XYZ file of C-alpha atoms in Angstrom:
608
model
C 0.000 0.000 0.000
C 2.996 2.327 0.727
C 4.200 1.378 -2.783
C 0.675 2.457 -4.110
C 0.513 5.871 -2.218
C 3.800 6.456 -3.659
C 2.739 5.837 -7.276
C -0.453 7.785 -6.485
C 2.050 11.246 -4.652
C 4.309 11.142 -8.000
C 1.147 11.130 -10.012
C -0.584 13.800 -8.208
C 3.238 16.056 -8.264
C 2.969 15.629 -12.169
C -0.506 16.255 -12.335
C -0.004 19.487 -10.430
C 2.824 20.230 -12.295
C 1.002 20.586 -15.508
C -1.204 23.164 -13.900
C 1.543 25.318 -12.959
C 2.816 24.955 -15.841
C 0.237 25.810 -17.872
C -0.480 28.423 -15.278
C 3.230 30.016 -16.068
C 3.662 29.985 -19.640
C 0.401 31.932 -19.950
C 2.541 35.307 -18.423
C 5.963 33.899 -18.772
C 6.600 31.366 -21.220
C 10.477 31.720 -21.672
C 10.943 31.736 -17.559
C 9.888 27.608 -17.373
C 10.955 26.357 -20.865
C 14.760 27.730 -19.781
C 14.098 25.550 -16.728
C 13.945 21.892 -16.355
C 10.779 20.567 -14.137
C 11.519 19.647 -11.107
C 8.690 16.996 -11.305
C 10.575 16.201 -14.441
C 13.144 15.467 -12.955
C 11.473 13.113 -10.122
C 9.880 10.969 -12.707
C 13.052 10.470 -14.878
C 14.959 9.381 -11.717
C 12.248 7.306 -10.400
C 10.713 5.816 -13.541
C 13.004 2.636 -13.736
C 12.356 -0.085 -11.469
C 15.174 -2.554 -13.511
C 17.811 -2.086 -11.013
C 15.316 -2.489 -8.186
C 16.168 -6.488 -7.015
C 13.114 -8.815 -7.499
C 12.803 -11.521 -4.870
C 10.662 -13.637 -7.544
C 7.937 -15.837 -6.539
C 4.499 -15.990 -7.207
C 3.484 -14.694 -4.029
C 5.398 -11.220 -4.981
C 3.944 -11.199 -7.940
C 0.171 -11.588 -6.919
C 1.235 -8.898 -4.024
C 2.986 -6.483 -7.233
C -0.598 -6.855 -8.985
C -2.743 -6.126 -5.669
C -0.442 -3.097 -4.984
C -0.835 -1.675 -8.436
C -4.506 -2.265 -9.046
C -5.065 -0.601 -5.290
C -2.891 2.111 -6.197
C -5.182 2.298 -9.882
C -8.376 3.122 -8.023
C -6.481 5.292 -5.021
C -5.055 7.321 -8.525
C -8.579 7.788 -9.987
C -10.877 8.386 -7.139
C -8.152 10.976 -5.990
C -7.612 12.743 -9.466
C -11.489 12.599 -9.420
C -11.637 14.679 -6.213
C -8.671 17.078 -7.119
C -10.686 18.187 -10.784
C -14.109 18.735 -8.580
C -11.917 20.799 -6.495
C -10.268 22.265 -9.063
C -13.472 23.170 -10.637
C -15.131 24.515 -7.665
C -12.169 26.579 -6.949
C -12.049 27.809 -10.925
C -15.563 28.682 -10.351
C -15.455 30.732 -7.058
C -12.250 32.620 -8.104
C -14.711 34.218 -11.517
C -17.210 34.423 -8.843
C -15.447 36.979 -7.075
C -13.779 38.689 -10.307
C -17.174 39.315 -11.437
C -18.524 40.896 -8.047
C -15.454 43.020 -7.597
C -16.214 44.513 -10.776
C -19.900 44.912 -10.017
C -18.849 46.214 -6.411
C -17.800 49.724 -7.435
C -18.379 51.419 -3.977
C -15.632 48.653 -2.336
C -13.037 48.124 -5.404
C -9.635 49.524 -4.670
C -6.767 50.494 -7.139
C -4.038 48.584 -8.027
C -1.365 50.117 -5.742
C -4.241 49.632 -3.069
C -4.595 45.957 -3.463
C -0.642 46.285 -3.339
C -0.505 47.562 -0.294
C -3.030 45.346 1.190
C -1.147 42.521 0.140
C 2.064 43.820 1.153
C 1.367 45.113 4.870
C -1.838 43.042 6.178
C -0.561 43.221 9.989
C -0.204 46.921 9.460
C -3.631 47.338 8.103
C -5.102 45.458 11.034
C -3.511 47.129 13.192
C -4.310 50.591 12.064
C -8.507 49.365 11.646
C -8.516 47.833 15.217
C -6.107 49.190 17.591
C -4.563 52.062 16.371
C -4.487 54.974 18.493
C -3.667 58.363 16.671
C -1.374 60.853 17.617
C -2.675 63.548 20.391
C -0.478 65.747 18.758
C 0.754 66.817 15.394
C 3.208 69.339 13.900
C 1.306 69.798 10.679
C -2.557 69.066 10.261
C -4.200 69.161 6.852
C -7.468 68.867 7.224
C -8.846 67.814 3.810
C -7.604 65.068 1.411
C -7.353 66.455 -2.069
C -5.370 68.196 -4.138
C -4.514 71.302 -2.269
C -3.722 69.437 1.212
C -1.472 66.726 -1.175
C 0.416 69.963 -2.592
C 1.013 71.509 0.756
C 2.206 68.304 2.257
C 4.813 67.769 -0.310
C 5.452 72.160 0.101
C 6.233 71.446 3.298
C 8.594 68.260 3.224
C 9.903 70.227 0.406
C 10.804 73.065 2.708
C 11.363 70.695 6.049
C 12.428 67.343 5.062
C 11.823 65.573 8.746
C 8.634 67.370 8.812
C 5.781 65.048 10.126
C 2.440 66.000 8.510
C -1.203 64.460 8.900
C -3.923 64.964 6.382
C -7.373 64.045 7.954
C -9.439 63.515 4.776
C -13.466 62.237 4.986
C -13.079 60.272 1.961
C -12.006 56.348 2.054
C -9.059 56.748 -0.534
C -5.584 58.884 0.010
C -5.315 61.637 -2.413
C -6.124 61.613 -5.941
C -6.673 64.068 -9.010
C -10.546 64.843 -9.728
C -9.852 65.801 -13.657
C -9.603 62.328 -15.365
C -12.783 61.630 -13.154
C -15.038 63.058 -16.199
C -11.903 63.135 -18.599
C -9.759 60.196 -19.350
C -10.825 57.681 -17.167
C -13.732 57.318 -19.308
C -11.614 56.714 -22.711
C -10.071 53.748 -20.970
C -10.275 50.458 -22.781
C -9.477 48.562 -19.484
C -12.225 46.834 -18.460
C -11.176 46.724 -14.938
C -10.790 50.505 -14.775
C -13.228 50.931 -12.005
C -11.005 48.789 -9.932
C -7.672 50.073 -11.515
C -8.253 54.021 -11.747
C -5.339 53.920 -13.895
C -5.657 55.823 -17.512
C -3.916 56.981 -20.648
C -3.432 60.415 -20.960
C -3.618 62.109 -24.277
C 0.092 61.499 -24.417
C -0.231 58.145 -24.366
C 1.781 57.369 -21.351
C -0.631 55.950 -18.239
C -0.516 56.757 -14.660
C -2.857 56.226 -11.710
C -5.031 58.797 -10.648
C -3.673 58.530 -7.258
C -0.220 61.204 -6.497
C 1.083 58.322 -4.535
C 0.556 54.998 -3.858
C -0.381 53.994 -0.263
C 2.590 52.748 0.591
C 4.078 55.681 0.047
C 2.260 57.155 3.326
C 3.021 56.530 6.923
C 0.620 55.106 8.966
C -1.029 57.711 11.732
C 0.164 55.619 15.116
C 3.545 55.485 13.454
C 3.892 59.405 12.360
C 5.625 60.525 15.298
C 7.575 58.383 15.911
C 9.371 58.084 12.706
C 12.708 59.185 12.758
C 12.705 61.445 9.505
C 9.237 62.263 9.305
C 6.679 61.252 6.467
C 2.829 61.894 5.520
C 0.218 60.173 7.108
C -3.227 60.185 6.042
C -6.179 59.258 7.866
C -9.362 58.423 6.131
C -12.794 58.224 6.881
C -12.319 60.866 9.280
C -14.029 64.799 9.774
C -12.688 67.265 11.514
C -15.927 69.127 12.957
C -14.916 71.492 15.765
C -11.747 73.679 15.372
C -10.030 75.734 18.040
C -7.562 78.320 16.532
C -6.841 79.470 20.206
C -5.885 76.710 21.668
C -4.365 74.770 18.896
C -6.907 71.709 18.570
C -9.006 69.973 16.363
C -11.763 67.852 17.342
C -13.144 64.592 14.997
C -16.008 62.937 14.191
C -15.379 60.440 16.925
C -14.552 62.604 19.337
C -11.125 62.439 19.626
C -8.626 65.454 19.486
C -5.763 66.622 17.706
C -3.556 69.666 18.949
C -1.645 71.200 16.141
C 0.892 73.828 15.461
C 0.157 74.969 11.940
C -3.473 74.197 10.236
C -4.175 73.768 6.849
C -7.751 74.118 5.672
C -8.417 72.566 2.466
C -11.670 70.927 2.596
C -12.661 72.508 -1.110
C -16.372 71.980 -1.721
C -19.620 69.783 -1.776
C -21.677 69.431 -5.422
C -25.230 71.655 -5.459
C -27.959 69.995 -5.913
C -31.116 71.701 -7.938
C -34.045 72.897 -5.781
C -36.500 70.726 -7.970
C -34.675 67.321 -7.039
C -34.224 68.575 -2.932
C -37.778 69.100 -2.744
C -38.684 65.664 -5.036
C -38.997 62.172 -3.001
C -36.335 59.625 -2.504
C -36.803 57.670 -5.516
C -35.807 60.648 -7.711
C -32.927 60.996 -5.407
C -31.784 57.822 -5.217
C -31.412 58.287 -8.926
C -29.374 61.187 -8.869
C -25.770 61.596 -9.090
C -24.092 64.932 -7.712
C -20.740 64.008 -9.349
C -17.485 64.843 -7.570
C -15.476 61.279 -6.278
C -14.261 58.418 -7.195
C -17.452 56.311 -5.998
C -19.654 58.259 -8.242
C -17.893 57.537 -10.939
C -17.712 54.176 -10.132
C -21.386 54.028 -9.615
C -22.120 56.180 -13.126
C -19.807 53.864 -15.319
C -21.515 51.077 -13.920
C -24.960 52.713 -14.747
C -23.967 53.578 -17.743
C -23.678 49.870 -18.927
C -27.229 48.891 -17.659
C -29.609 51.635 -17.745
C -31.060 53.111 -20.974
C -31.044 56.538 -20.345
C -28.914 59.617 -18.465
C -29.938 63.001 -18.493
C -26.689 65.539 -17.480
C -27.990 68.795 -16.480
C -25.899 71.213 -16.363
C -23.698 73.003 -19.462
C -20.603 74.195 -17.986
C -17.351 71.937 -17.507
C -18.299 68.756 -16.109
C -21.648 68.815 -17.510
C -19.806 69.135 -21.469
C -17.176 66.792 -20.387
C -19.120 64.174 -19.165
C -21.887 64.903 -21.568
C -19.081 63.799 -24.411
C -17.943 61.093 -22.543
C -21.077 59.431 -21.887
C -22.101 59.961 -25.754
C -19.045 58.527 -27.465
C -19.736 55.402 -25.018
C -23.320 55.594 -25.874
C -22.081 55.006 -29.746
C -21.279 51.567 -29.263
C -24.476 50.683 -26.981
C -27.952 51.484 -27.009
C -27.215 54.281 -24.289
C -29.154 57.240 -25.064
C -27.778 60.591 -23.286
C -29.580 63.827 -22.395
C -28.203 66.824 -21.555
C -30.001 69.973 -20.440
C -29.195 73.681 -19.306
C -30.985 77.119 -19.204
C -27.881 78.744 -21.267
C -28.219 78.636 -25.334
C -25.190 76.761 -25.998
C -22.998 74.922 -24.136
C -20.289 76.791 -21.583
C -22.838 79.647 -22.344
C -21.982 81.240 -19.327
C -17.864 81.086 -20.172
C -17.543 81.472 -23.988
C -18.690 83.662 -26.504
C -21.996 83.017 -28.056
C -20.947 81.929 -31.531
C -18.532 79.549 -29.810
C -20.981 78.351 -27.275
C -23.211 77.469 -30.127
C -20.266 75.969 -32.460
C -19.631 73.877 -29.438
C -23.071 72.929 -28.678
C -22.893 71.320 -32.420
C -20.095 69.276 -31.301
C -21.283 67.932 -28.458
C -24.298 67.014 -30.773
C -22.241 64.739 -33.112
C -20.851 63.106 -30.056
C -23.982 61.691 -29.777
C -25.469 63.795 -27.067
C -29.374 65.162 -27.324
C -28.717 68.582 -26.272
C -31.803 70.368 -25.115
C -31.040 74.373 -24.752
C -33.178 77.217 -22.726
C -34.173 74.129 -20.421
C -35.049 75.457 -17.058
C -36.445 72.478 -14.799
C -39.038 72.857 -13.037
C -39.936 69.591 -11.349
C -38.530 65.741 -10.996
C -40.484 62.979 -10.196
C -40.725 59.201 -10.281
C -43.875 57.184 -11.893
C -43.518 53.728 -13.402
C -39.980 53.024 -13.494
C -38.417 56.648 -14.889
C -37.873 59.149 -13.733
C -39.977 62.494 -15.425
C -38.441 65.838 -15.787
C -40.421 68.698 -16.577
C -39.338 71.596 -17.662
C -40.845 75.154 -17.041
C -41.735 75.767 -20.676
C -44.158 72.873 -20.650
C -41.430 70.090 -22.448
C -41.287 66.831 -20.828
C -38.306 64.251 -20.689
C -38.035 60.877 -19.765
C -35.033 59.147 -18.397
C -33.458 56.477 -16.326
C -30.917 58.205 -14.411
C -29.976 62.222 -13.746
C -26.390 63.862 -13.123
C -26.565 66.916 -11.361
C -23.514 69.575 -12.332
C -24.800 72.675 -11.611
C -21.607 74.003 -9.561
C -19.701 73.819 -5.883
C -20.719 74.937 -2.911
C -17.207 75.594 -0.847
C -17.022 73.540 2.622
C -17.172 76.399 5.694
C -18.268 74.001 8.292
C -15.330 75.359 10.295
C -15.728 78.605 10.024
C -17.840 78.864 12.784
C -16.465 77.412 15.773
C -12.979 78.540 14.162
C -14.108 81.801 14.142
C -13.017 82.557 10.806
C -14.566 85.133 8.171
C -16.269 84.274 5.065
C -17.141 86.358 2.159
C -20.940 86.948 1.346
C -19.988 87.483 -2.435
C -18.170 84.301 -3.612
C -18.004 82.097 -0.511
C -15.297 80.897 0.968
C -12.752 81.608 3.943
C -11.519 85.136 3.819
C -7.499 84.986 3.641
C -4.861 87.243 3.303
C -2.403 87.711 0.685
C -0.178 85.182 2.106
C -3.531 82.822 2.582
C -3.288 82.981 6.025
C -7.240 83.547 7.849
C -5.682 83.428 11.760
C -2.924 82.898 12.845
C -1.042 79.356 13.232
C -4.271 78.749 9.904
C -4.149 79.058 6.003
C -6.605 77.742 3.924
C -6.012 76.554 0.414
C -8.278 75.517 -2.802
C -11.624 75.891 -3.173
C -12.741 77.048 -0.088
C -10.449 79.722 0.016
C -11.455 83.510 -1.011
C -7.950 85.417 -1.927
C -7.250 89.024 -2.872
C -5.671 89.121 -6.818
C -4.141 92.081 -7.154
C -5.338 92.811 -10.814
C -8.541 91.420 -10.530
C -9.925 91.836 -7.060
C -11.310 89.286 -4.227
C -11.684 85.826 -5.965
C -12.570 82.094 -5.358
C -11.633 79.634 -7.994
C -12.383 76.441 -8.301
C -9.718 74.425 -10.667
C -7.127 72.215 -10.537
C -4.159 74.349 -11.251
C -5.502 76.621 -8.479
C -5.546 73.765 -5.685
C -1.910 72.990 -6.832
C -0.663 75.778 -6.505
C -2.428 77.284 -3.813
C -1.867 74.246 -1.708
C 2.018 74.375 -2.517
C 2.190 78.063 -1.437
C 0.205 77.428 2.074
C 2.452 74.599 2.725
C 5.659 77.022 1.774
C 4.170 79.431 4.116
C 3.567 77.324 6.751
C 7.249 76.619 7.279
C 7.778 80.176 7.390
C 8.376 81.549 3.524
C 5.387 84.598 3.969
C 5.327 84.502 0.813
C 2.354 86.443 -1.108
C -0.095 84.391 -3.589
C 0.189 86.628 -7.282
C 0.144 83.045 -9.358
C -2.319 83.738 -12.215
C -4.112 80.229 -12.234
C -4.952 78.312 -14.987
C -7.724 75.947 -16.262
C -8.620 73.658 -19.127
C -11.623 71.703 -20.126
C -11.461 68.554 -22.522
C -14.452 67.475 -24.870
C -12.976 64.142 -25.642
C -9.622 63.746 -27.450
C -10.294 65.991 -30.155
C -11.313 69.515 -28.632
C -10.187 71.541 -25.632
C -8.906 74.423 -24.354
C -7.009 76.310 -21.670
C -8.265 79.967 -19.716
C -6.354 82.465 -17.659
C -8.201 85.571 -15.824
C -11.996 85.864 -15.329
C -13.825 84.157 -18.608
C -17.564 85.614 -18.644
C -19.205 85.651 -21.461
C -21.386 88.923 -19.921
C -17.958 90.521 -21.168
C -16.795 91.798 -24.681
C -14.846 89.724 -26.356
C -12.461 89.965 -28.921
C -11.469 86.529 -31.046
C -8.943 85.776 -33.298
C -9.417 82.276 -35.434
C -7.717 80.044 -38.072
C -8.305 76.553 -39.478
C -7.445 74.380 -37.407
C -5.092 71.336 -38.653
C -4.521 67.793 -37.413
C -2.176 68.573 -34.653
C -4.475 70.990 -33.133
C -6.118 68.585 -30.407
C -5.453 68.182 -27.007
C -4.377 64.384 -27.771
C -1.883 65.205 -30.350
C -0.615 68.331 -28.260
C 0.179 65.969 -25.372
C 2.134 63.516 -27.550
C 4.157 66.128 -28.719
C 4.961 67.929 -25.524
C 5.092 64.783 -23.319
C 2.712 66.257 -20.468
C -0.247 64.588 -19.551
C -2.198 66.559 -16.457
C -1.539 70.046 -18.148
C -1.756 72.260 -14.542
C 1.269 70.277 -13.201
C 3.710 71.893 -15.930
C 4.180 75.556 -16.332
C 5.689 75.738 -19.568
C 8.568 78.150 -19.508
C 9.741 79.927 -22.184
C 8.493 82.673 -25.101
C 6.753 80.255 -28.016
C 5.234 82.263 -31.040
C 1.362 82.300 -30.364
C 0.210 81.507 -34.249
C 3.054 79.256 -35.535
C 2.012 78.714 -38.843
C 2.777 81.093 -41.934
C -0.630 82.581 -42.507
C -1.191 86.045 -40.115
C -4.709 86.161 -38.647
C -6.172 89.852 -37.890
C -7.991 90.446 -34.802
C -11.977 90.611 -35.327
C -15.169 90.092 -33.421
C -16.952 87.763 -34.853
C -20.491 87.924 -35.320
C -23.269 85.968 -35.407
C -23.689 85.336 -38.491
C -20.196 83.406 -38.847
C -21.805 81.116 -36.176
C -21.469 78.600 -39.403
C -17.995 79.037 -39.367
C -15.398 76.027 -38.008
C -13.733 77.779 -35.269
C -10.894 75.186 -35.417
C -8.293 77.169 -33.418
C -8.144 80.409 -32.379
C -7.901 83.176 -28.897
C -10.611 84.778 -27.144
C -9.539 87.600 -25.075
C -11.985 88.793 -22.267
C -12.114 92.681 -21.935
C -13.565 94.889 -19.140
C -12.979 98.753 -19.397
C -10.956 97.685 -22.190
C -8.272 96.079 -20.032
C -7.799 91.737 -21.122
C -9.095 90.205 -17.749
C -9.444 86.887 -19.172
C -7.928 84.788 -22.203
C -8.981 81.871 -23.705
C -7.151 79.213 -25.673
C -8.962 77.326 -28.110
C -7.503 74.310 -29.341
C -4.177 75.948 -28.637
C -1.904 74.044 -26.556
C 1.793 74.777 -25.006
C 0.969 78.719 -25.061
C -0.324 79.560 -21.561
C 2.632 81.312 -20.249
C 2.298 83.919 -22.953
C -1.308 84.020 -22.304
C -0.301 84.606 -18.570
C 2.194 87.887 -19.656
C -1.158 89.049 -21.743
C -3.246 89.039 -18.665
C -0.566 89.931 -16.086
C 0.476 92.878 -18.131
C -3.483 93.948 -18.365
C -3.521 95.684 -21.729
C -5.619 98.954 -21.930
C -5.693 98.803 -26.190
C -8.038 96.380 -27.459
C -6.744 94.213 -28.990
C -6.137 94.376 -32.353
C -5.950 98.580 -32.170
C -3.030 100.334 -32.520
């Protein structure tokens, strides 16, 4: 029998061995044919029995036949119950692939699972029995862009610096753009789960600035010997004592701090008609903003038959294109709606808010104009939207983007001023609101000194607000004169970048030419090599029209609202000073659209 069991081990090794394999040459097929198998190896030194000495008899034989025909059956009834394993296991292993990918509220990215992987004990331990510093010499409280910029200002600045971001969201920090930009142009299937993306360049990256492990954990922070970033999630800071140096949670524990950064930018409106509607029209509703709702809109976006966007400006055009080039290869149908005439009415000119209202259309978007709503409700399995002019739509799903309404929570308790025209924490120059706190991003209301008190809400601003705070928190006083930037991406194809205040209330002044094929945000990033366009500041003096053919300044009317504006600047005038400038389908050229706005011409343009 011991014979038998041995047979039966060797044939189970080899049998396994084929899996693996199998298994291998699938991902590395070069690693195991360079390799002999060990298994191999085992049967090639065991396989001959010749030298083995036979005692003879007929007794030994009858015994050689009972051992081999027990060992037979031991050999089947055992590769019988390895395959029903095996399939069970195949089976519960697609089982899980498939919910992960349905569970888009739970998945983590890739440098997630990583990490999880990696540092299970440390995970534990931080979940169970963790117990957070008292005390802290840096607190950002806020986990996006701005506090991410300030942290890495400040180890910048103070390399054993120790710094803790308290952020309410379950994931460390991550860029919003690609959210209703590239993410959706992915061809990964998986991208939910990944949140990695090609940029226009080409090149991919995650959307996360680091990967966990690149953070400390909280209980650790202080005492690590050259300092680090923690960050600690799922947490709100909801009482804040700028006299005494403390910050209270959620959970009611306390933090005492010696410098504060505010960055808790700002929550998505929602439209009076859907507050006041019932919970079926809300449940129905996506205010976009994080990474779970776009989870939770690319997975609608595969199963229901309709989504209505309302709302024309950024996010409601970019997503609005996004959803309709998707909705090309599916039976999708997408709606979007806003009171303006055209598309970005309330940022570009007429004639280009119509031109672009056009190309949102060929995307495959129904775009309904002048749409004011009026009411939302639920009857027989849609959802009914009607509109104040009488017009009804039907729909499976809505996607509010109708704007930002900064986080001031704090302000209160903190004693801290905010501004009744724009929102926001009231800061100095230096972004300082008290002393020992500075507030950064969207929730913060600065002074420009060409254009006045402003609050912006963009990427470029968070990054370099936030990187500013955290200089100044180390002790740079340092005043904020940075003339931010933003850009907005309809796909691939069509974009631009802005400077200054962009309202289309003002004059205008545009200058146009045909556009040609490198004049796309995609083909711009392959040739420049940049991907998230904020995080470069392109240096140098670059010609503004580099192609032979001179284009005079004119303002277009509407009757060249037929016209392809392919390419072209729109510069934004009040009291004939440029306030604002727009690049359109221009890439590269912002820091020449930056001396245009800093120098704040008082000639139209175009006049001598």
């Amino acid at each position: 029998m011991a014979l038998s069991r041995l047979v039966a081990l060797r044939l189970r090794a080899g049998h396994a061995g084929v899996q693996t394999r199998q298994k291998l040459q699938s991902t590395g097929k070069c690693l195991l044919q360079c390799l002999p198998s060990p298994y191999n190896q085992v049967f090639r030194n065991s396989s001959s029995l010749s030298n083995v000495p036979s005692p003879g008899g007929a007794a030994y034989g009858i015994f050689v036949a009972i051992a081999t025909l027990g060992g037979g059956v031991y050999v089947c009834r055992t590769l019988h119950r390895d395959k029903s394993r095996f399939h069970d296991r195949l089976s519960t292993i697609n089982s899980i692939r498939e919910s992960i990918a349905e569970r888009t509220d739970s998945s983590f990215s890739k440098e997630q699972v990583e990490f999880r992987e990696a540092d299970t004990d440390k995970q534990e331990k931080q979940r169970g029995e963790a117990v957070l510093p008292s005390h802290v010499p840096f607190l950002l409280i806020g986990g996006g862009t701005a506090s991410f910029a300030a942290a890495r200002s400040i180890r910048a600045k103070d390399p054993g610096a120790k710094v803790l971001i308290v952020s309410d969201e379950s994931d460390p920090p991550y860029m919003r753009p690609p959210l209703s930009k590239e993410l959706w142009f992915s061809d990964d299937p998986y991208v939910t789960e990944t949140l990695r993306f090609k940029q226009w360049n080409g090149k991919e990256r995650s959307i996360f600035f680091q990967p966990p492990s690149f953070y400390v954990a909280p209980e650790e922070l202080m005492s690590t010997e050259h300092g680090g970033v923690s960050v600690l999630t799922g947490k709100k800071v909801v009482h804040l004592d700028v006299r005494e140096n403390k910050a209270k949670l959620d959970d009611g524990s306390h933090i005492s701090y010696e410098k504060c950064l505010i960055a808790t930018g700002g929550t998505p409106r929602s439209l009076p008609a859907i507050e006041r509607a019932s919970e079926d029209v809300k449940l129905r509703t996506t205010l976009f903003r994080r990474i779970s709702d776009f989870r939770s809109l690319e997975r609608l976006s595969s199963k229901v038959g309709s989504i209505t966007i309302i709302g024309g400006g950024f996010l409601g055009s970019e997503l609005a294109c996004a959803l309709g080039r998707r909705a090309q290869r599916s039976n999708l149908e997408v709606i979007q709606m806003f009171p303006e005439s055209g598309n970005m009415g309330k940022v570009l000119p007429e004639y280009l808010s119509h031109w672009t209202t056009e190309k949102v259309k060929r995307e495959g978007v129904n775009v309904i104009s002048d749409a004011v709503v009026k009411s939302v409700s639920y009857k027989n399995g849609k959802l009914h939207i009607s509109l104040k002019d009488g017009r009804q739509v039907e729909t499976d799903h809505v996607v509010a983007a109708v704007g930002l309404e900064p986080n001031t929570e704090l302000a209160k308790s903190a004693g801290l001023e905010l501004d009744g025209d724009f929102g926001g924490y009231r800061v100095n120059a230096e972004l300082q609101a008290r002393n020992n706190v500075w507030v950064a991003g969207d929730a913060a209301c600065f002074y420009d000194i060409k254009l006045g008190r402003r609050r912006v809400e963009h990427h470029d601003h968070a990054v370099v607000s936030g990187r500013l705070a955290g200089e100044n928190m180390t002790g740079a006083a340092k005043p904020y004169w940075h003339q931010s930037m933003f850009w907005s991406d309809l796909g691939p194809d069509v974009g631009y970048e802005a400077i200054g205040i962009v309202d289309s209330a003002l004059p205008t002044v545009g200058v146009f030419a045909k556009a040609t094929e490198k004049d796309t945000p995609k083909r711009a990033a392959e040739e420049s090599g940049t991907g998230i366009r904020s995080e470069t500041d392109y240096e140098g003096v670059v010609q503004l029209a580099s192609d032979s053919s001179t284009v005079t300044p004119s303002l277009p009317s509407p009757a060249q609202q037929g016209d392809s504006y392919g390419k072209g600047v729109v510069f934004y005038l009040r009291d004939n000073v440029v306030v604002g400038v727009v690049l359109w389908n221009i890439f590269n050229r912002m820091p020449i659209a930056r001396k245009v706005r800093i120098l704040g011409y008082h000639k139209t343009v175009g006049s001598d």
